[in-house]
XYZ file of C-alpha atoms in Angstrom:
570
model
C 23.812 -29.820 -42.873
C 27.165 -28.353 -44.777
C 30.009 -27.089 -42.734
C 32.821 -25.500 -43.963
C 36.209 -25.329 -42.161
C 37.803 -23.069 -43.910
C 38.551 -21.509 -47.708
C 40.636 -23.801 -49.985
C 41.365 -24.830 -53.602
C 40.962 -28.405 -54.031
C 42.937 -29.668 -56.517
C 41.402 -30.899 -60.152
C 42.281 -34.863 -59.151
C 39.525 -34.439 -56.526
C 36.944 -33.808 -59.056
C 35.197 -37.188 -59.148
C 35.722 -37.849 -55.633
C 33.515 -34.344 -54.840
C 31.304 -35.410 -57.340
C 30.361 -39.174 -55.120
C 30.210 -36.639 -51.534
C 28.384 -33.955 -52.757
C 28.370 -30.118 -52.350
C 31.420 -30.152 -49.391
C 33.246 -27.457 -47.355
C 36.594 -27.631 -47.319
C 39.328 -26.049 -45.351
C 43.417 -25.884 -46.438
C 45.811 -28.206 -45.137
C 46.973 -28.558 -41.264
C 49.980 -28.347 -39.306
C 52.585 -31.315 -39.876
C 53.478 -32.706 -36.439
C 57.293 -34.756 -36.683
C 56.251 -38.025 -35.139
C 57.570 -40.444 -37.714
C 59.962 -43.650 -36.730
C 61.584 -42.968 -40.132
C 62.742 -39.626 -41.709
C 60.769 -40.705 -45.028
C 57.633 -41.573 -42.747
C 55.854 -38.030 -42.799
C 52.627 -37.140 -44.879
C 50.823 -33.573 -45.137
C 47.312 -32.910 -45.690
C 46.495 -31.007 -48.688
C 42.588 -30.524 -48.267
C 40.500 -31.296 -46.371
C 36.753 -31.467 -46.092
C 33.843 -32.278 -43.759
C 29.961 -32.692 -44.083
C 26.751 -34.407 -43.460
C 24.315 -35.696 -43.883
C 25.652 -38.093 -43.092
C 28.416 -36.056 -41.530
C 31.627 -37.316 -43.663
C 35.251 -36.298 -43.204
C 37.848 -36.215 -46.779
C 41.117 -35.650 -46.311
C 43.984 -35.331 -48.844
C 47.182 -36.505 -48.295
C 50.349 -36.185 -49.999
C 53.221 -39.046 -48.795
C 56.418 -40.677 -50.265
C 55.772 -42.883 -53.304
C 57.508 -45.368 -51.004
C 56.716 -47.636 -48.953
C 53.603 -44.831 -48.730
C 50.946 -44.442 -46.549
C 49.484 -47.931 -45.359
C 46.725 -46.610 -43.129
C 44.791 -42.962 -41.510
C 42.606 -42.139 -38.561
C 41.186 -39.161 -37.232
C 41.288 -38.292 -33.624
C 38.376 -35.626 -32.374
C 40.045 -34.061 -29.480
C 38.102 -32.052 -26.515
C 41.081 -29.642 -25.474
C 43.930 -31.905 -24.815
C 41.066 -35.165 -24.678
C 40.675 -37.781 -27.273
C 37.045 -37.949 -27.834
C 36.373 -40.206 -30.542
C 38.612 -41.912 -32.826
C 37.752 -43.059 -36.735
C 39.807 -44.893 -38.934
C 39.615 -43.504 -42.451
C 39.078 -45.741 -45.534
C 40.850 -45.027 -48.603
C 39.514 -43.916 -52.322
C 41.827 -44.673 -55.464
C 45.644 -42.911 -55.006
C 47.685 -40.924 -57.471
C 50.977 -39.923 -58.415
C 51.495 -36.386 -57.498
C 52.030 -35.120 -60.952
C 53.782 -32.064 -59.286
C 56.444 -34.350 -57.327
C 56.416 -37.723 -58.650
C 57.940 -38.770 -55.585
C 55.162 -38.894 -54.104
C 51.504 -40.067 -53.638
C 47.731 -38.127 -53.453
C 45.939 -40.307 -51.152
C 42.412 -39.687 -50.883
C 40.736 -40.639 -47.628
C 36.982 -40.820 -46.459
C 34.849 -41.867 -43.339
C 31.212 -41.524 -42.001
C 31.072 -40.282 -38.506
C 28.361 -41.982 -36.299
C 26.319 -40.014 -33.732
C 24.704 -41.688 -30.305
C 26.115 -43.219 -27.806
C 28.901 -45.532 -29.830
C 29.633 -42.691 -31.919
C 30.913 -38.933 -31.264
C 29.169 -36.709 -28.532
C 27.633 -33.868 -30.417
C 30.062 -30.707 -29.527
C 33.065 -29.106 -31.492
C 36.420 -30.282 -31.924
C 39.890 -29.486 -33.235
C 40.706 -32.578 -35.251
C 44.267 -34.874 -35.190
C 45.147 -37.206 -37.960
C 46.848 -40.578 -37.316
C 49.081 -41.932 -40.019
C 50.954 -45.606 -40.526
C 53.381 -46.815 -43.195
C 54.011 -49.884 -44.824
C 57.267 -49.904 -43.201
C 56.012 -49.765 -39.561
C 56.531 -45.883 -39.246
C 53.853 -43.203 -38.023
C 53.362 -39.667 -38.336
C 50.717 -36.901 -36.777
C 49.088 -34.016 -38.508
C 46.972 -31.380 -36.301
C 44.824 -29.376 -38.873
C 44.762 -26.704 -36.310
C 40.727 -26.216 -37.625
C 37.624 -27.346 -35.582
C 34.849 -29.688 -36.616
C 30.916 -28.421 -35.354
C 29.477 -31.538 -35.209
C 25.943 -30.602 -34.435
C 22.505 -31.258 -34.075
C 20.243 -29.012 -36.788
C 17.643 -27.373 -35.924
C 14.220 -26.464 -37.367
C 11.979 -24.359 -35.831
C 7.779 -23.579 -36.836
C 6.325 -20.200 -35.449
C 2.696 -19.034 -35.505
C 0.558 -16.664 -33.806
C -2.582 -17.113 -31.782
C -4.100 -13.416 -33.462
C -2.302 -12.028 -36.293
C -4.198 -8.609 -36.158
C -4.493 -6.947 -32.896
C -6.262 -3.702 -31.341
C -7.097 -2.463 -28.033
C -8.412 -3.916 -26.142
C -6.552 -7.411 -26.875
C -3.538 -5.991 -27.140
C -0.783 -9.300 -26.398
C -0.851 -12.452 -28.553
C 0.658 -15.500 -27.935
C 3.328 -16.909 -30.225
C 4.523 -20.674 -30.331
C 5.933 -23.424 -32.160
C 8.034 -26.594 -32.777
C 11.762 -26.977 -32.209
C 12.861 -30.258 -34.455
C 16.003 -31.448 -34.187
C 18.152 -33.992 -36.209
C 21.657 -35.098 -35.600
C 24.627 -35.044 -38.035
C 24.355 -38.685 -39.190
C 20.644 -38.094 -40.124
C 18.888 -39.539 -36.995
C 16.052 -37.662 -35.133
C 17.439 -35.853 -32.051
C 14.723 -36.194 -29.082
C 16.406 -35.385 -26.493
C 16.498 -31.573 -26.142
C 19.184 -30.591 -23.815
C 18.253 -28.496 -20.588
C 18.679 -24.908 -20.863
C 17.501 -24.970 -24.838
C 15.952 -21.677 -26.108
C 14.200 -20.176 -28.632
C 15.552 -16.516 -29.498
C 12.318 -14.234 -30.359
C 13.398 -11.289 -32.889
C 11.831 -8.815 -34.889
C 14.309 -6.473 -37.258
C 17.282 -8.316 -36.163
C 16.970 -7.705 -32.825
C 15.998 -10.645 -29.558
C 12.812 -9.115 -28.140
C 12.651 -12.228 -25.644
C 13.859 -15.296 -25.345
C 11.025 -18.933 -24.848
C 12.629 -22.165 -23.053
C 12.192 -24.992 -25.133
C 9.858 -27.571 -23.377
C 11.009 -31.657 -23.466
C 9.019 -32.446 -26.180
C 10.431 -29.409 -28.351
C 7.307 -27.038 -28.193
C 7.574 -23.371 -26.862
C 5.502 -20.046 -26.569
C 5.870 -16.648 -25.820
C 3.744 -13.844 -25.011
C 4.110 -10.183 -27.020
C 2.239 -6.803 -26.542
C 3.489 -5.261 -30.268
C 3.529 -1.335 -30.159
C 2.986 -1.342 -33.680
C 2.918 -3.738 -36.340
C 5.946 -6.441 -36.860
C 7.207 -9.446 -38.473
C 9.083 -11.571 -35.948
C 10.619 -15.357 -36.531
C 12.619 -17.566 -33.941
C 15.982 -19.199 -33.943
C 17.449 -22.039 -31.399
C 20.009 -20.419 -28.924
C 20.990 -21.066 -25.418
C 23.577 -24.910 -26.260
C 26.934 -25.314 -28.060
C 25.411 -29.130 -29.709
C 22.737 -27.285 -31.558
C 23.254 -25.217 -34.750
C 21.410 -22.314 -34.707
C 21.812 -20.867 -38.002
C 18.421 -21.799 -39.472
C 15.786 -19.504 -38.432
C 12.309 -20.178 -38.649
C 9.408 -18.316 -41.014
C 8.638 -15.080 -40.447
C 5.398 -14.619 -38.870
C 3.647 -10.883 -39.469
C 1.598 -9.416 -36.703
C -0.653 -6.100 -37.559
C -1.264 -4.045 -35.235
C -4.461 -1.668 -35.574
C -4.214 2.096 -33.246
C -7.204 2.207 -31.535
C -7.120 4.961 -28.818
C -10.396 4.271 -26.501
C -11.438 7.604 -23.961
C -10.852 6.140 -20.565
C -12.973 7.720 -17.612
C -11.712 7.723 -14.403
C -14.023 7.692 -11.796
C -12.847 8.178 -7.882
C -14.582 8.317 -4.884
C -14.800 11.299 -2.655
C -12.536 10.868 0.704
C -12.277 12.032 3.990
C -9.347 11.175 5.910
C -9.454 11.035 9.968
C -6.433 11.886 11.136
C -4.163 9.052 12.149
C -6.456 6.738 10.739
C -5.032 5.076 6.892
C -7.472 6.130 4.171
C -7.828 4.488 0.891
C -8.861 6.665 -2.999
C -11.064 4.408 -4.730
C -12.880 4.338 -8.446
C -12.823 2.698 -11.318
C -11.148 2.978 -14.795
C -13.098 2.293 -17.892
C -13.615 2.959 -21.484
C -16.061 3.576 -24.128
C -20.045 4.107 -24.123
C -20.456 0.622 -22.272
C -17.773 1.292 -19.540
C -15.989 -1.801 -20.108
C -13.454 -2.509 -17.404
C -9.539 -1.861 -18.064
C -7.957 -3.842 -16.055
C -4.024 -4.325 -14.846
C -3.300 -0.659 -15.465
C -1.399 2.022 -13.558
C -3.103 4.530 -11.366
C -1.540 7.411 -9.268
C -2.037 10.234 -6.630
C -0.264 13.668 -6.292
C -0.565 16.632 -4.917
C 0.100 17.601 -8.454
C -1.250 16.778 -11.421
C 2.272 15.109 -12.766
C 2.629 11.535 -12.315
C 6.083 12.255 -11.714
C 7.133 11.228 -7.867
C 3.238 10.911 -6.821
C 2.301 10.132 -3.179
C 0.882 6.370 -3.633
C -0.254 4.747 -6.942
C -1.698 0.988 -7.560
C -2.925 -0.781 -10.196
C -6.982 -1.389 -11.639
C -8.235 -5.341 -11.374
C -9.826 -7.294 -13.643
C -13.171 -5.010 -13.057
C -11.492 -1.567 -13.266
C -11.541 -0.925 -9.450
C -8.555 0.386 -7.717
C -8.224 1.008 -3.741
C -4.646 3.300 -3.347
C -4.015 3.920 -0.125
C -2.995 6.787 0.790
C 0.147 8.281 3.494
C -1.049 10.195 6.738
C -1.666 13.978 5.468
C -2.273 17.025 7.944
C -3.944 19.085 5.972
C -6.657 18.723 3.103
C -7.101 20.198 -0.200
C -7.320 18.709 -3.934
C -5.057 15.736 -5.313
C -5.393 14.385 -8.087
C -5.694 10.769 -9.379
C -4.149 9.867 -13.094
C -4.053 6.805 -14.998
C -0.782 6.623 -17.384
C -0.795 6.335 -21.149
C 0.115 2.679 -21.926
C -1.215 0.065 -23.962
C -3.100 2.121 -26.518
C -4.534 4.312 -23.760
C -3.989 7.976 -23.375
C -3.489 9.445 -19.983
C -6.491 10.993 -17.924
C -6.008 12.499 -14.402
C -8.903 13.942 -12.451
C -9.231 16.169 -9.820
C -10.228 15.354 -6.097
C -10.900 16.544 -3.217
C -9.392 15.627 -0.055
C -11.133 16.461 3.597
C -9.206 16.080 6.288
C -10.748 15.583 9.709
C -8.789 16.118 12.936
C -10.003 14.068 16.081
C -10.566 16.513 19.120
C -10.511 15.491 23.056
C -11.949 17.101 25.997
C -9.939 16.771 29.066
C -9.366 17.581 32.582
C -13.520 18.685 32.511
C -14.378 19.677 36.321
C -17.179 21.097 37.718
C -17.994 23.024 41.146
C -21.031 23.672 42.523
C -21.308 26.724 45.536
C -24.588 26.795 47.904
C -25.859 29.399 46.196
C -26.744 27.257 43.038
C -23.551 28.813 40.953
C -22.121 25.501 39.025
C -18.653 26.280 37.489
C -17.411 24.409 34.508
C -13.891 24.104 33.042
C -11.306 22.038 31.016
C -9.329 21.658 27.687
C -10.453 21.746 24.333
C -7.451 19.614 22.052
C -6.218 16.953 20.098
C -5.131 13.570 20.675
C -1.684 13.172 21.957
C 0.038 11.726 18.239
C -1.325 15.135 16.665
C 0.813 17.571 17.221
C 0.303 19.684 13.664
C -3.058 21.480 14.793
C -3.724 23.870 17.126
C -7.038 25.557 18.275
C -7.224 29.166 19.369
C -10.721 30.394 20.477
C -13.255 28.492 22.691
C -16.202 28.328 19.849
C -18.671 25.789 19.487
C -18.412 24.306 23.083
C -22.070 23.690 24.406
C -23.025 22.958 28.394
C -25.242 20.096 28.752
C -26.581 18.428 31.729
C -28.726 15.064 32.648
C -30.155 13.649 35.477
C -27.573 10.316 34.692
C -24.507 9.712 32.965
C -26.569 8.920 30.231
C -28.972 11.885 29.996
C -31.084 12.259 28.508
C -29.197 15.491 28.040
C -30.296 18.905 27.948
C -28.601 22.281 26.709
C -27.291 24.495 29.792
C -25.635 27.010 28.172
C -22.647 28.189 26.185
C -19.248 28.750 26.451
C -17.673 32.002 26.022
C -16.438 32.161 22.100
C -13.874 34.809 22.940
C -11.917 33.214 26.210
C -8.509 34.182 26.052
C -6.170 31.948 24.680
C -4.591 29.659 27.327
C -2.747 26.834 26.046
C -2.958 23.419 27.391
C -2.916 19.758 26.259
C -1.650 19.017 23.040
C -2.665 21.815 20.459
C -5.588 22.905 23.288
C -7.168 25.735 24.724
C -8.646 26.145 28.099
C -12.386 26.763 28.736
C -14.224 27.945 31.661
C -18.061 29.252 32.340
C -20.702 30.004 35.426
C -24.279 28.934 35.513
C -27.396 28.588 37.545
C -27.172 24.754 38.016
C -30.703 23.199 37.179
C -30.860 20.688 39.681
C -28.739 19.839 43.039
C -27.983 16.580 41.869
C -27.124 16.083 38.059
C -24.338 15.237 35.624
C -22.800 17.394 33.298
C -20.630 17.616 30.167
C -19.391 19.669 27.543
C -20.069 19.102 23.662
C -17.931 19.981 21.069
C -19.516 21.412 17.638
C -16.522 20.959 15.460
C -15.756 23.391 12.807
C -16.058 22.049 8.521
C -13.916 22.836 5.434
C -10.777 20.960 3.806
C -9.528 21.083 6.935
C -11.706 20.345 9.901
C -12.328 19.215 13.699
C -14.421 16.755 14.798
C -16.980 17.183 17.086
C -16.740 15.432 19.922
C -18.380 14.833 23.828
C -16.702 14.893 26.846
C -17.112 12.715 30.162
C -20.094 12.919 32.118
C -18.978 14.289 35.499
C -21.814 14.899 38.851
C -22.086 18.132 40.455
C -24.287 17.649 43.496
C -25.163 19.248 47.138
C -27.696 18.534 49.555
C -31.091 20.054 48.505
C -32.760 22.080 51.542
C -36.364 23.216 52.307
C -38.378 25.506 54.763
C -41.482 23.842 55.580
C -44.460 24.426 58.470
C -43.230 28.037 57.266
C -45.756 31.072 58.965
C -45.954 34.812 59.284
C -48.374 35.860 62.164
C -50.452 38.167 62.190
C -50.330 39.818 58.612
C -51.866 43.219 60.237
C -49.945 44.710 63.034
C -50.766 47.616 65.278
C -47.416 49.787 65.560
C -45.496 48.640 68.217
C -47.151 45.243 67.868
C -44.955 41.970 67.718
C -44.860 39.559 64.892
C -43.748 36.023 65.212
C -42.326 34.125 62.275
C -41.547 30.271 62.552
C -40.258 27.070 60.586
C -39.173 24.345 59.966
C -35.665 23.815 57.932
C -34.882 19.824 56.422
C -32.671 18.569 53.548
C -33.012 15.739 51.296
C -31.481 12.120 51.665
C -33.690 9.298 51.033
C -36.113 11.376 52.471
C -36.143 14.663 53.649
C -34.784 15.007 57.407
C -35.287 18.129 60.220
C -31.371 19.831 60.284
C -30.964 21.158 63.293
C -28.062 23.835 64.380
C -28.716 25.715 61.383
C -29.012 29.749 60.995
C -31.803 31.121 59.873
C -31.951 34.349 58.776
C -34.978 36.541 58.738
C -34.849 39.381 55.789
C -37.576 42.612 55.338
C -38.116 44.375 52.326
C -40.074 47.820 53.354
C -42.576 48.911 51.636
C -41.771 51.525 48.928
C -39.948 51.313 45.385
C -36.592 50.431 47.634
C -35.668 47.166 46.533
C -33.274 46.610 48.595
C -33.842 43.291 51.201
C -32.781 44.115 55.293
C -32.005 41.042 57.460
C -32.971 42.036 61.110
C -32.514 39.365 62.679
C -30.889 35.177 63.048
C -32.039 32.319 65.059
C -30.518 28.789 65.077
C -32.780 25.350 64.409
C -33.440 23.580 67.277
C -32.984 19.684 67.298
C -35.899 19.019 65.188
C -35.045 21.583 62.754
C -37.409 24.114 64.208
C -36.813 28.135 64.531
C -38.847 30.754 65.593
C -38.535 34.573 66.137
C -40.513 37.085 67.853
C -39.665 40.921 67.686
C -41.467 44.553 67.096
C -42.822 45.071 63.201
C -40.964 48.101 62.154
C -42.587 48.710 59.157
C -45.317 47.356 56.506
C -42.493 44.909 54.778
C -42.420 41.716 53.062
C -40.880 39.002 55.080
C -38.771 36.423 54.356
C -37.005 33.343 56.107
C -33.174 32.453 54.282
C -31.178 29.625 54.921
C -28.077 30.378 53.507
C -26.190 26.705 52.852
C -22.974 25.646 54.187
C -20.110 23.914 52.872
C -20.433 20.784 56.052
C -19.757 17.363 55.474
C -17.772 17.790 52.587
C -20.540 18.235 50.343
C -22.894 20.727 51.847
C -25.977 22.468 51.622
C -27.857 24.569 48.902
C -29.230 27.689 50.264
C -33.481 28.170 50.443
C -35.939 30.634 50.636
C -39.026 30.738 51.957
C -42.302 32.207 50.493
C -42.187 35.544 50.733
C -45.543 37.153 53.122
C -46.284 41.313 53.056
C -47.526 42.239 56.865
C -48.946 45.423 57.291
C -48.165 48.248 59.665
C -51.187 49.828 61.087
């Protein structure tokens, strides 16, 4: 390694000396520093030069021809420090033929490395002079001395021609270095680098491992030539480079398809878009590439976005939306790819609740239904306005099997209730004194949808009553004649018992295209349930005993007819 201080002209007695170093750099003379014990004690330092390998220092001097410069040293100073110190041996002298007063020493030394010699570093330089007579004097050159370790560095490339899809090669090599005095260098300091460029310019920068190798990873746009260089320490030269290494890089643009999965979002619930990304007639994965999802069909700001795996799938998950509609899903040009976005469309489906269902059942067999038709409490942005697709069903236990009773009114009014709800109401003939009932929700479909849903199973019950031992007698009666008509009136618990106190009441229908029903008269039940009435036949009628119900013991009674009997009016 050659490093020059500095641009001077040596003068033409140096000749052969130059010759014995070598090719040298050379910087002009220092600053004289008055140190001497005697006024004629000073020297100044016409040239000087420094080099390697091995790294040399020549200095030369110009003192009085007497008693002249005995002895020199050079100090390496750190700052204000004293690193290393060198005592300079001297080459045949000459009178200066400019001033023969005085002498053109010539002064040379080799400077070790390692530990007994100098530290590798920079340093401003100090030069130590004695005289025959005792006396000293100091010259700082006011110049600095690199005295580095060189550096050579081999690069290569795992693929020198590259196309989609093997896009990134790997480049490494082999930092060697060698220290000033000609000795391998194997101990690279911490924090060594190689410098990656390509036209000039660092494209990334590769730590250098203990035993001197490194690597380092590029994706190339387009073909380049790139070489590395040592950076990253102040004891290493970096000025040697190492070959260039050319990488070619072939534009191949593959079609990608983009494949997604339809999706359906409940409502509160997180949802996930999911496909695959792939290329070519063999739909070869692409992995470790960008995906999005907007309500546009700009990747610019999109809603979510993820990236494909090493098989081309990709699960994006997606932020709570209200209302469906079409996205769409895009994969960004990078890597040789082109961009491709695809439509899709998003459903929507709102969970819906039924609530506050009740149900009433009168003694005449009228069951009344009613209750609210929303959503759950965390979805406030729907809200339903008619009272369609409700269905009555009803089961002999809470878990039917169920059959269809009948259907609510489409066109209720709209009462608000729950969250987003309407209210529902509707009247029926209830199949059976004793059975459950609830009301089932249709839902409604498109983008934007309800879910169907069922609501609790809630009883709806009264005793069930009966006329039994029932009689009409006689059928043919003379006018004026008497007809008697008896029963007996029980109810159902476990087992049908006799109800006694009861009213019976006895209804006529005359003969004739009159359909209207008479009662004539009542009679009570007597303790075993028993009734009987006796009374004048007005007119050829059909006859019929009613027990009307009753609303007793908190439940009560259905009402019951009995078969109906025609007696004739002679």
């Amino acid at each position: 390694m050659t490093v020059m201080f500095g641009e001077v002209t040596l003068r033409a007695s140096l000749g052969a000396t130059l010759a014995v170093l070598g090719a040298l750099g050379a910087i002009a003379a220092g600053s004289h520093v008055a140190n001497a014990s005697n006024a004629d004690d000073t020297f100044t330092v016409q040239t000087q030069v420094s080099a390697g390998n091995p790294y040399q220092v020549l200095f030369e001097t110009d003192s009085p021809t007497t008693p002249g410069l005995d002895g020199l040293s050079v100090a390496f100073m750190k700052g204000a420090v004293d690193a290393y110190d060198q005592e300079l041996r001297a080459l045949p002298s000459h009178t200066d033929p400019n001033n023969p007063s005085m002498t053109v020493g010539m002064w040379v030394a080799d400077i070790p490395a390692g530990a007994s010699g100098l530290p590798l570093g920079t340093y401003s330089m100090t030069l130590n002079g004695t005289f025959g007579d005792g006396g000293t004097d100091s010259v700082a050159t006011g110049v600095t001395a690199p005295f580095l370790a060189s550096s050579a560095v081999t690069l290569s490339a795992a693929s020198t021609s590259l196309s989609y899809p093997n896009i990134t090669t790997t480049l490494s090599g082999q930092v060697t270095l060698t220290n000033p005095d000609g000795t391998p260098d194997t101990d690279f300091p911490a924090g060594l680098e190689v410098g990656i460029q390509s036209g000039g310019s660092t494209i990334g920068d590769a730590p250098v491992a203990s035993d001197g190798t490194f690597s380092y990873t590029i994706a190339p746009a387009a073909s380049e030539t790139v070489d590395a260089e040592v950076i990253g320490d102040a004891t290493v030269d970096s000025s040697a480079p190492s070959p260039a290494v050319s990488v070619t890089v072939t534009s191949v643009t593959p079609t990608l398809k983009l494949n997604v999965n339809p999706v359906t979002e409940t409502y509160g619930r997180p949802v996930a878009v999911t496909g695959t990304l792939t290329y070519g007639s063999a739909s070869t994965p692409v992995a470790g590439q960008h995906v999005w999802v907007n309500t546009t069909s700009s990747p610019s700001a999109p809603l979510a976005s993820g990236t494909t795996a090493a098989n081309g799938s990709f699960s994006i998950t997606l932020p709570e939306r209200a209302v469906g509609g079409t996205l769409y899903v895009g994969s960004a040009s990078a890597n040789d790819l082109t961009a491709v976005t695809v439509p899709l469309t998003l459903k929507v489906v709102h969970p819906t609740t039924i609530s506050g269902f009740k149900t009433t059942l009168n003694q005449y067999w009228g069951l009344s239904v009613s209750g609210c038709l929303g959503f759950p409490a965390g979805d406030k942005t729907e809200r339903i306005t008619h009272t369609s697709g409700l269905i009555v069903e009803w089961g002999s236990s809470t878990k039917g099997p169920w059959k269809k009773l009948g259907a609510i009114n489409a066109n209720e009014a709209d009462h608000a209730c729950g969250t987003g709800g309407i209210e529902f109401s509707g009247s029926y003939r209830a199949p059976l004194n004793y059975a459950y009932y609830r009301v089932v929700y249709a839902g409604t479909a498109g983008a934007t949808s309800y879910a169907a849903t069922n609501g609790n199973a809630v009883l709806a019950w009264r005793y069930d009553d009966r006329i039994t031992d029932y009689k009409v007698s006689p059928t043919t009666v003379n006018a004026g004649g008497k007809l008697t008509i008896k029963g007996t009136l029980q109810y159902w618990y476990a087992g049908y018992h006799n109800y006694s106190g009861q009213t019976i009441v006895i209804y006529l229908h005359p003969k004739g295209s009159n359909p209207t029903w008479y009662w004539l008269v009542k009679v009570k039940t007597n303790a075993k349930g028993q009734f009987v009435a006796t009374f004048k036949d007005p007119v050829s009628a059909t006859w019929q005993a009613v027990f009307e119900g009753n609303n007793s013991n908190g439940v009560g009674h259905l009402s019951y007819g009995s078969p109906e009997v025609y007696v004739r009016l002679k």
